[in-house]
Coordinates of C-alpha atoms in Angstrom, one line a residue:
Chain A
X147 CA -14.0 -25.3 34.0
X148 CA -11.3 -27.1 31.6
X149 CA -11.7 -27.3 28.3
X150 CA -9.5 -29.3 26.0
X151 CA -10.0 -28.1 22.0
X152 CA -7.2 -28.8 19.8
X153 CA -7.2 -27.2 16.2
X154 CA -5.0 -26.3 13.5
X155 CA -3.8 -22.7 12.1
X156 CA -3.5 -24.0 8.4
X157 CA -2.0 -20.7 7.1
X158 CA 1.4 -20.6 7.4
X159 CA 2.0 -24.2 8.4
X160 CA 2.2 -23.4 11.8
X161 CA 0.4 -25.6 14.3
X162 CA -1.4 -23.3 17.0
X163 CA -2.3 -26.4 19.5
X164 CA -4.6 -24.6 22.3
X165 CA -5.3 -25.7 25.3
X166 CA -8.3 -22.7 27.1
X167 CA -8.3 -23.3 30.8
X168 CA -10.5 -20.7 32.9
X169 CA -12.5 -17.9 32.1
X170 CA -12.4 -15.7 29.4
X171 CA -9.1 -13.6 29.5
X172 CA -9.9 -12.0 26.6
X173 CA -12.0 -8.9 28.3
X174 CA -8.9 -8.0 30.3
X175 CA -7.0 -7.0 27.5
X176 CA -6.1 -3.5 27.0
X177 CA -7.8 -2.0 23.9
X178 CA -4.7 -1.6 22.2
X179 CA -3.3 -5.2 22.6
X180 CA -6.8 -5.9 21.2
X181 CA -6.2 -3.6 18.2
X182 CA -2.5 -5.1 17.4
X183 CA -4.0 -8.6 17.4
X184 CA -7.0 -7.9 14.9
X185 CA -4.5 -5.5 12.5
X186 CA -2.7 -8.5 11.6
X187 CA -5.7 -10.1 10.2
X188 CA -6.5 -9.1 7.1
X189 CA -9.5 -7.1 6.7
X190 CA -12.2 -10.0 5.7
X191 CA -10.6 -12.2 8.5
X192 CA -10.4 -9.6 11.0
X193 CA -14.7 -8.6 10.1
X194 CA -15.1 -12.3 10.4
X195 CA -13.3 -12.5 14.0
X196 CA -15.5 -9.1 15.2
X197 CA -18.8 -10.9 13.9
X198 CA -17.9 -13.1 16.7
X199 CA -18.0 -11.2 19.9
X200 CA -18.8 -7.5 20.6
X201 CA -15.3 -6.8 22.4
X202 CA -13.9 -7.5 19.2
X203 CA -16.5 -5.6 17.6
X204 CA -15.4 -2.7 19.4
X205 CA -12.2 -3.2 18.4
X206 CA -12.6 -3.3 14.6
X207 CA -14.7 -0.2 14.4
X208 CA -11.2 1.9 15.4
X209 CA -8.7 -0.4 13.2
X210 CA -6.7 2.2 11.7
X211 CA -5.7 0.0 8.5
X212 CA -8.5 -0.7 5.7
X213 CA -7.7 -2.7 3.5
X214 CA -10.1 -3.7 1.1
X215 CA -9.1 -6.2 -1.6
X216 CA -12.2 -7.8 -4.0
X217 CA -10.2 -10.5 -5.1
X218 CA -9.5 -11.8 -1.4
X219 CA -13.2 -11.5 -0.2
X220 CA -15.3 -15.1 -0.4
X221 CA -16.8 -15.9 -3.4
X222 CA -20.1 -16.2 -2.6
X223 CA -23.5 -15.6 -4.9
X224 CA -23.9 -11.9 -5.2
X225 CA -20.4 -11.1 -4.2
X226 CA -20.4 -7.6 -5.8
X227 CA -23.4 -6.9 -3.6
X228 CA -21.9 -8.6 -0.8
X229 CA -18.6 -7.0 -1.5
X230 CA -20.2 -3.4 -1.0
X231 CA -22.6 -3.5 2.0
X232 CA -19.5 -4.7 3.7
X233 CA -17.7 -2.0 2.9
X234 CA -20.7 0.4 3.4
X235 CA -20.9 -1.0 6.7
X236 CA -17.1 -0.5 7.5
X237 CA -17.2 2.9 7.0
X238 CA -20.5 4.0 9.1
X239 CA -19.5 2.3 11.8
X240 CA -16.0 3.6 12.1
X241 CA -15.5 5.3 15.0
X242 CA -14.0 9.4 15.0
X243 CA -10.3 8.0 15.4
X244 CA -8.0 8.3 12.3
X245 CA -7.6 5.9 9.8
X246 CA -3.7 5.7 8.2
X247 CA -3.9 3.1 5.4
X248 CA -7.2 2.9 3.2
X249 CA -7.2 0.9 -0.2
X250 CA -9.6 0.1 -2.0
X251 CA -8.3 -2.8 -4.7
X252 CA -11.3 -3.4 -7.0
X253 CA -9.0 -4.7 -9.6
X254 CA -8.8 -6.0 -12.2
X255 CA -11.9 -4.4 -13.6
X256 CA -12.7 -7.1 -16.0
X257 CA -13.6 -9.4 -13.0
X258 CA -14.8 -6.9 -10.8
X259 CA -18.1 -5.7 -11.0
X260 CA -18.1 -3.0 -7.7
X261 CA -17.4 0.5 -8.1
X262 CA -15.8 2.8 -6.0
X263 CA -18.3 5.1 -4.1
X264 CA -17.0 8.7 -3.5
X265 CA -18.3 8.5 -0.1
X266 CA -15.7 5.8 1.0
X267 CA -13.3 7.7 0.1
X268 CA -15.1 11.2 1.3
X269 CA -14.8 8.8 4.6
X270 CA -11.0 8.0 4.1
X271 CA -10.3 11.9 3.4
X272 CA -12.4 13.0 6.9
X273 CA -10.2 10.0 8.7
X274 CA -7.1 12.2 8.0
X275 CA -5.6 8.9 5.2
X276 CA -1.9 8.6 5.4
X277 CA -2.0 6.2 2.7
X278 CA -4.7 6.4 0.3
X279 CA -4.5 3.8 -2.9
X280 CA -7.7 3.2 -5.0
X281 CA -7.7 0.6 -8.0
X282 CA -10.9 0.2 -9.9
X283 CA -13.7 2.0 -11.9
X284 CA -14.8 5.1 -10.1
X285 CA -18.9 5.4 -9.7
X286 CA -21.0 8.3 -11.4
X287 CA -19.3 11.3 -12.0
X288 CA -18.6 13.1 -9.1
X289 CA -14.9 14.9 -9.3
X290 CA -12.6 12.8 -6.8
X291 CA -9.8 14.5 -7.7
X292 CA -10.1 18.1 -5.9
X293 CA -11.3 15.9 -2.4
X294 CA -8.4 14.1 -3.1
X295 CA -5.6 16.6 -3.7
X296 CA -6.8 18.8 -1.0
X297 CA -6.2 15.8 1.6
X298 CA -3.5 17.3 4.0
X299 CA -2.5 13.6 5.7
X300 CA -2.0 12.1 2.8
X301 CA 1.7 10.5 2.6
X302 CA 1.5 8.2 0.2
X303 CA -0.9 8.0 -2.9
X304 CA -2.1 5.5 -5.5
X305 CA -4.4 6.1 -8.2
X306 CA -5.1 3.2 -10.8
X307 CA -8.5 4.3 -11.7
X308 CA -9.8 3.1 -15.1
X309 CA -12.1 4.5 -17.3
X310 CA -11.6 8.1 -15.6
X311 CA -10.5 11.0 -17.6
X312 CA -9.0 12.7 -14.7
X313 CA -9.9 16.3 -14.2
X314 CA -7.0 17.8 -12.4
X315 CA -8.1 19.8 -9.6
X316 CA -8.0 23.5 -9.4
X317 CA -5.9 23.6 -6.4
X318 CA -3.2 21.1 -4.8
X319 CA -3.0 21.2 -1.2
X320 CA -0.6 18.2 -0.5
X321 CA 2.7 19.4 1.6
X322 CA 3.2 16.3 2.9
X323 CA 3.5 13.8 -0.2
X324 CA 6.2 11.6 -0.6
X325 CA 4.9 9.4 -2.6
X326 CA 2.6 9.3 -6.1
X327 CA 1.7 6.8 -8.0
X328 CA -0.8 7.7 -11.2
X329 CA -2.0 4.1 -13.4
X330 CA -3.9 4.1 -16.5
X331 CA -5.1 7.6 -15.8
X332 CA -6.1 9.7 -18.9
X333 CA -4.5 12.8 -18.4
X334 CA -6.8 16.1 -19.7
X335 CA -5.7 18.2 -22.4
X336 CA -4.6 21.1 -20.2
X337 CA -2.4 24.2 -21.5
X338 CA 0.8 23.2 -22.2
X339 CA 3.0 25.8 -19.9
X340 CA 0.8 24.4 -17.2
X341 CA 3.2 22.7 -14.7
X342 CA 1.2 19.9 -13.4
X343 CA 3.7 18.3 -11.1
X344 CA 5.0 20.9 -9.5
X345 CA 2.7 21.4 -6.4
X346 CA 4.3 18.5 -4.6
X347 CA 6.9 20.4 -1.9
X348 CA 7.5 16.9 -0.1
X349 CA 7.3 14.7 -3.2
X350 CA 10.3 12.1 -2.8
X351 CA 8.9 9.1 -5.7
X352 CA 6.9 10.0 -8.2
X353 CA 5.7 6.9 -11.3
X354 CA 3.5 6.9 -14.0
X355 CA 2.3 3.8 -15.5
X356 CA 0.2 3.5 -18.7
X357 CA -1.0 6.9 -18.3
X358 CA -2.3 8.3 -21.2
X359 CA -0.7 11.8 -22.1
X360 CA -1.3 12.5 -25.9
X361 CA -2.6 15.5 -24.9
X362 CA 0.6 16.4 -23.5
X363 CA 3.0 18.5 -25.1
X364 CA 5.5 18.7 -22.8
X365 CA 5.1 17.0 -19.0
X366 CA 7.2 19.3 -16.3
X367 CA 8.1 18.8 -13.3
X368 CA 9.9 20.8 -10.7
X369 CA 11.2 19.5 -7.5
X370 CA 13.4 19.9 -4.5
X371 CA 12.7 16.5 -3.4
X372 CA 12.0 14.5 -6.1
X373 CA 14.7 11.3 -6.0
X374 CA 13.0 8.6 -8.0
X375 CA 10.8 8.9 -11.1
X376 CA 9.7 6.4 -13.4
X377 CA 7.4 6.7 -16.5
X378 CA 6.8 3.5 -18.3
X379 CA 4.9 2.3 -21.0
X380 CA 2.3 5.5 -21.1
X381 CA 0.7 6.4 -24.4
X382 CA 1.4 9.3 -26.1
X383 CA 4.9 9.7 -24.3
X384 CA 6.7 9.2 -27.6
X385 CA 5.4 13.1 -28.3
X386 CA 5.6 14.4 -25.2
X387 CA 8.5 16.2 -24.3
X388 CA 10.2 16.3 -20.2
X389 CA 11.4 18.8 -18.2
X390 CA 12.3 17.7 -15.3
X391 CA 14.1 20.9 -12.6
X392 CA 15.0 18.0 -9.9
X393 CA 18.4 18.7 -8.3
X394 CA 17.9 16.1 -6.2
X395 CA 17.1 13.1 -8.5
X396 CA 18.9 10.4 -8.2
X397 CA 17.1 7.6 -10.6
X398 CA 15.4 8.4 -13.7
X399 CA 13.4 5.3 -14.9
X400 CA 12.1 5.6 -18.5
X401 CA 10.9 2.6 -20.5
X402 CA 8.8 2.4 -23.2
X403 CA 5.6 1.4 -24.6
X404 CA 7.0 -1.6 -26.9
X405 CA 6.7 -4.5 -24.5
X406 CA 9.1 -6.4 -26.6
X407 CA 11.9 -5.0 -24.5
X408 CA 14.6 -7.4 -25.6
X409 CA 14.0 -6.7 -29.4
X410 CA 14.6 -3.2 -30.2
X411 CA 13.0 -1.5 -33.3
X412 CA 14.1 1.2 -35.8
X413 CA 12.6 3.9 -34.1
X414 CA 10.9 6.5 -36.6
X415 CA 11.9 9.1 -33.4
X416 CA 15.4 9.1 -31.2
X417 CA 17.0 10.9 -28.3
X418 CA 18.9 13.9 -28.4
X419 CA 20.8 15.3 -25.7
X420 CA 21.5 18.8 -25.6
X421 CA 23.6 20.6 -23.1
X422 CA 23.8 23.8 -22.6
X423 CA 22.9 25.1 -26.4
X424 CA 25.7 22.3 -27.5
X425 CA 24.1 19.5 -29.4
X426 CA 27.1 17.9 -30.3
X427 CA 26.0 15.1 -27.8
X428 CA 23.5 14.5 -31.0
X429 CA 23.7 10.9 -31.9
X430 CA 22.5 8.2 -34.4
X431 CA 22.7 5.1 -35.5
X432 CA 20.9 1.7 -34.7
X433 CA 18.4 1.0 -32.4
X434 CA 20.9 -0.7 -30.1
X435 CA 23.9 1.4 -30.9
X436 CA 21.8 4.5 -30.3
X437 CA 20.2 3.1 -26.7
X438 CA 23.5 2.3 -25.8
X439 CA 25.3 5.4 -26.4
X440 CA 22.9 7.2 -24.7
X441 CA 23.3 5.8 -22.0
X442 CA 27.0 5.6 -21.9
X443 CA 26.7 9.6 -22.8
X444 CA 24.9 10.4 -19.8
X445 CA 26.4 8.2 -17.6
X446 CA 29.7 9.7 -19.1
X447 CA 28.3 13.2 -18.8
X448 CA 26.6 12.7 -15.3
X449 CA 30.3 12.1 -14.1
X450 CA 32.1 15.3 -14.7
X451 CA 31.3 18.0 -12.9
X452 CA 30.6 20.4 -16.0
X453 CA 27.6 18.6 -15.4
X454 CA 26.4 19.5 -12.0
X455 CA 26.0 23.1 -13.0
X456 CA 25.3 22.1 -16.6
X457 CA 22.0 22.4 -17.7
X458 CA 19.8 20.1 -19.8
X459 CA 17.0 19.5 -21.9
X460 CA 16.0 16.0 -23.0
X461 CA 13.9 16.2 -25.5
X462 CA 11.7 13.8 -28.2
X463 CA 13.2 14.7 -31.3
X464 CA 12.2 13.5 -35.0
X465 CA 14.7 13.2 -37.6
X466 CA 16.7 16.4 -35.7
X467 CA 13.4 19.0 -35.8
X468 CA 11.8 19.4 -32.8
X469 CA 8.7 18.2 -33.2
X470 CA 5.0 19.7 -32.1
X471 CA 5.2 21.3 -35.0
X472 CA 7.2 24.3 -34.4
X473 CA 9.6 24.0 -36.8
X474 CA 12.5 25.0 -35.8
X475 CA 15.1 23.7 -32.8
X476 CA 13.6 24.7 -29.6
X477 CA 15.9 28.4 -28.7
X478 CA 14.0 28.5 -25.2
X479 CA 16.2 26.6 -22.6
X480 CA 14.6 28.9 -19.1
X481 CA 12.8 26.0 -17.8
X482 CA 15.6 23.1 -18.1
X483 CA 16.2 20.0 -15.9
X484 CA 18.6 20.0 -13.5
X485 CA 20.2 16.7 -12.2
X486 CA 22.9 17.6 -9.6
X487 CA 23.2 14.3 -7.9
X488 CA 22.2 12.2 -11.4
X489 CA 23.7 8.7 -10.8
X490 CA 21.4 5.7 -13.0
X491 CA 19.6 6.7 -15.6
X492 CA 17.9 4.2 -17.7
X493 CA 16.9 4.8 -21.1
X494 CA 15.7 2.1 -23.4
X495 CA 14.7 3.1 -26.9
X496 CA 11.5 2.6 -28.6
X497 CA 9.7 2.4 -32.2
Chain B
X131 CA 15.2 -5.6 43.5
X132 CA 12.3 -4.3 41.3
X133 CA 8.7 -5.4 42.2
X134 CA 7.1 -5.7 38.9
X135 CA 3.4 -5.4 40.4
X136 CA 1.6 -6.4 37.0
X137 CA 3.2 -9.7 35.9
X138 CA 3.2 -13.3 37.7
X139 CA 6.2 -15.3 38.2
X140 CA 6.1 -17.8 35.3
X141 CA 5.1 -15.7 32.6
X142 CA 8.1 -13.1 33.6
X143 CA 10.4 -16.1 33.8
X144 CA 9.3 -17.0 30.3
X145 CA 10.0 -13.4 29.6
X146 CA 13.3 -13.7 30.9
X147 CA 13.7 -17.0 28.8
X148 CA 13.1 -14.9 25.5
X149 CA 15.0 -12.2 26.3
X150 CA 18.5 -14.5 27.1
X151 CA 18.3 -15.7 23.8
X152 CA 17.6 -12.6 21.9
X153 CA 20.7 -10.6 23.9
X154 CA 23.0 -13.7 22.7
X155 CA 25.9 -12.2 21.4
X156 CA 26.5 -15.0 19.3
X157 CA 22.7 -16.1 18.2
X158 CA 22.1 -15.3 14.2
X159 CA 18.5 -13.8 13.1
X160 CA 18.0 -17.5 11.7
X161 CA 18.4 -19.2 15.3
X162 CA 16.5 -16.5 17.1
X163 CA 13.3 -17.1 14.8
X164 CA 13.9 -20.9 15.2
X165 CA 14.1 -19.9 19.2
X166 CA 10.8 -18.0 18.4
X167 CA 8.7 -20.6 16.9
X168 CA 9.7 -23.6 19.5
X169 CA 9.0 -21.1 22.2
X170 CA 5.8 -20.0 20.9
X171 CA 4.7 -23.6 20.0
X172 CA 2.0 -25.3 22.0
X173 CA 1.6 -22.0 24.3
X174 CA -1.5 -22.0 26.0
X175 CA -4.2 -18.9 24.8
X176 CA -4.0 -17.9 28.2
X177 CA -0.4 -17.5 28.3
X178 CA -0.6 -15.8 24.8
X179 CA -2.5 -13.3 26.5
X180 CA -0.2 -13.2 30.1
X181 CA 2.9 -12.9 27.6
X182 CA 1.3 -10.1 25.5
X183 CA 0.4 -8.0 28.8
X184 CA 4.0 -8.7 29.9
X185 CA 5.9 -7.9 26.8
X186 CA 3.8 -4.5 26.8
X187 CA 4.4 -3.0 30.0
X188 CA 8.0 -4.6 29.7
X189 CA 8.0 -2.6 25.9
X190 CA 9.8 -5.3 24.8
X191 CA 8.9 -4.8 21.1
X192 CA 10.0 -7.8 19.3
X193 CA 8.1 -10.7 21.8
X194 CA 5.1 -8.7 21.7
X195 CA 4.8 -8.5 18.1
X196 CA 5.4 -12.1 18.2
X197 CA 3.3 -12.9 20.4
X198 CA 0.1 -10.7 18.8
X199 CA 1.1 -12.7 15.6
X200 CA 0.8 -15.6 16.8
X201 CA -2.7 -14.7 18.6
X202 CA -3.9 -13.4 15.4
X203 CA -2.4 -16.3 13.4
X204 CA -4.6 -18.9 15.8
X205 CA -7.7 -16.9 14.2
X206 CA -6.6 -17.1 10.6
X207 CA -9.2 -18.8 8.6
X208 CA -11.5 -20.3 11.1
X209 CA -15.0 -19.8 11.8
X210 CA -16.5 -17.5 13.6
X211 CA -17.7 -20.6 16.0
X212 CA -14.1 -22.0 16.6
X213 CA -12.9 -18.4 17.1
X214 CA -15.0 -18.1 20.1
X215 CA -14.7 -21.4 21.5
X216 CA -10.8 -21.6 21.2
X217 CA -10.0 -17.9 22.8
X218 CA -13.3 -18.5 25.0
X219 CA -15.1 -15.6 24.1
X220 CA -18.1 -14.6 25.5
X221 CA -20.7 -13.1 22.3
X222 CA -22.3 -10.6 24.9
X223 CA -24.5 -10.4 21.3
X224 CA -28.6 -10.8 21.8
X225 CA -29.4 -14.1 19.0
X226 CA -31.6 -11.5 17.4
X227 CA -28.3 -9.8 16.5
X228 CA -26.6 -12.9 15.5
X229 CA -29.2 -13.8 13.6
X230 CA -29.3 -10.2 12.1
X231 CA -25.1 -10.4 11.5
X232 CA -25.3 -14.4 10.0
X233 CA -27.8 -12.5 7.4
X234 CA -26.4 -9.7 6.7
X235 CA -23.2 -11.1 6.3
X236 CA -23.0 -14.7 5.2
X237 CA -19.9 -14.4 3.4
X238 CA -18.1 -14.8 6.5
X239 CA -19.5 -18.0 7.4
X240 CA -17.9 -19.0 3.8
X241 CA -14.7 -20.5 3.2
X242 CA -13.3 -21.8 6.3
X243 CA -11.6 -24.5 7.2
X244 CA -13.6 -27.6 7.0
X245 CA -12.0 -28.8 10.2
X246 CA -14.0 -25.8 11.8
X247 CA -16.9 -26.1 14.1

């Protein structure tokens, strides 16, 4: 039997001119091959494809990459509703084999009226999730976070959950992390000498954006690993002191909550560098002077080698007291940062 | 000699074709993806699938992740009909459970190309 059908791929302005002669070759495809084809799909187009024959509906039941975006799926009547059974569906007919990429992009939350259901990720968890990234509101109450930072497999992890103050879990059992990325998370008032970061042995890039930490005193982290972390634009961060113990930080990414980047402001607060118990690196002077002498400083400082066994603390300091109400100038330097291989720092000043 | 038990003569000469140009000392990333996309053009499903099959058990990398692409590309925003007509695929589904899946989920029958039958 010949068949003649001529179509058009319109993504990607390639023309796919096909021509079927014979019988279906599809069947004698290893399962594999079968797998590679439908993971280049993207998820709705690849569940559309399996609604088509049951050899591909095999097939989609083991894909090991789930990515479900809201935004992409069709917009029909009842999408929300829609939007969920499919996912629902997804995950109880999965079959036993692990699943490396799972996202859940239910973003942005304004337009989005699904909620993330802890049994999809419960499902992601049991799967043994490489990459686990969830953006969206979270539904009911139900703690995600000690499923979540007890998840062995997990690689790479992105939280962007709105709406959630975020209980941190009693234990962290994460050795093989590189990778955290917190959004818009409400960090819990927690005791201050608490070191929240610091259960990450793998941890290679760690960001926080517009993550609320006025409950934060001082944010510490201590890592072996740790090459790359940014904080940006978080509330509260203009009162929250860093320690950072990183020897092996090698970009330190700080901006600030002023989105008027380009237009600096007095700032009521400034930056003092302290080294060692010497704060003759102390400076002030105009927004701009002061942003760019700290960063000449450093940069000046991160050059010499005093500085690879030099210790320092960078601190949030108003007007030259320490603030958080001690007092006084902060005498206790034990838990310091430590940037042995320190070569871009970026520090940009803020009102 | 080899015998190469699992591939047919043209396909592994078209093998052969792909794997001349890529070896070029001489041929730039830009002209290799060119090469790609001319020699991928107007291929037949069935010779999709040969090529896949081939560039598998060859583990030749690079023409089998072409080649899957440009499989899965064929599929990319069609309907569920012209999927199966155009790779010939057999539903092995009862129509009770095609009726049942068109239900369930109509949003897949939504927002494809209007060129699709």
């Amino acid at each position: 039997m010949v068949q003649i059908i001529e179509g058009e791929s319109s993504s990607s302005n390639r023309h796919c001119r096909t021509i079927i002669r014979g019988a279906d070759r599809l069947s004698t495809l290893p399962q594999h091959i079968l797998t590679e084809i439908l993971s280049r799909l993207s998820t709705v187009e690849a569940a559309r494809v399996s609604f088509g024959s049951r050899i591909w509906m095999t097939t989609w039941h083991l894909l090991p990459n789930l990515v479900f975006d809201y935004s992409q799926f069709p917009n029909v009547v009842n999408k929300a509703h829609s939007f969920v059974r499919f996912v629902d569906w997804t995950v109880a007919h999965h079959d036993e084999s692990d699943v490396k990429i799972f996202e859940l992009q239910l973003g942005p939350t304004t337009y989005c009226e699904a909620s993330i259901k802890y049994q999809w990720v419960e499902f992601a968890i049991r799967h043994n999730v490489q990459k686990l990234v969830l953006h969206g509101r979270v539904c009911g109450t139900q703690n995600l976070a000690n499923s979540i930072f007890s998840c062995r497999s997990l690689v790479k992890l992105e939280l962007s959950v709105n709406e959630l103050v975020f209980s941190w879990p009693e234990t962290i059992q994460l050795p093989n992390l590189k990778k955290l990325k917190l959004k818009f998370l409400l960090l819990p008032q927690m005791i201050s000498n608490q070191d929240l970061f610091s259960n990450f042995p793998a941890l290679e890039k760690f960001s926080m954006f517009f993550c609320n930490i006025a409950f934060f005193d001082v944010l510490s982290i201590s890592s072996s690993r740790l090459t790359k972390f940014t904080m940006s634009a978080c509330p509260g961060m203009e009162s929250c002191s860093i320690r950072l113990q990183t020897p092996s930080l090698a970009k330190f990414i700080y901006t600030s909550w002023d989105p008027r980047e380009s237009v600096l402001q007095v700032p009521p607060c400034g930056f003092s560098l302290v080294v060692d118990g010497d704060d003759s690196c102390m400076c002030r002077g105009s927004p701009d002077e002061l942003s760019r002498t700290v960063v000449k400083l450093t940069r000046e400082l991160f050059g010499t080698s005093y500085i690879t066994k030099g210790r320092w603390l960078i601190q949030m300091s108003q007007g030259g007291v320490v603030n958080r109400g001690s007092g006084g100038y902060v005498t206790d330097y034990d838990s310091v940062g430590d940037f042995g291989d320190l070569n871009d720092v970026t520090i940009k000043n803020f009102g | 000699m080899i015998p190469l038990p699992l591939i047919d003569g043209r396909t592994l000469a078209r093998v052969i074709t792909y794997l001349n140009k890529h070896t070029e000392d001489d041929a730039s990333d830009e002209a290799k993806r060119k090469f790609d996309e001319e020699f991928l053009y107007g291929m037949e499903v069935g010779v999709l699938y040969d090529a896949a099959l081939a560039a598998n058990y060859l583990d030749i990398g690079g023409l089998f992740h072409e080649v899957c692409q440009r499989i899965a590309d064929g599929m990319m925003n069609k309907s569920v009909e012209w999927v199966r007509k155009t790779f010939h695929i057999e539903s092995e589904f009862t129509s009770e459970e095609e009726v049942q899946i068109k239900k369930e989920y109509a949003w897949a029958w939504e927002g494809v190309d209007s060129n699709a039958d």
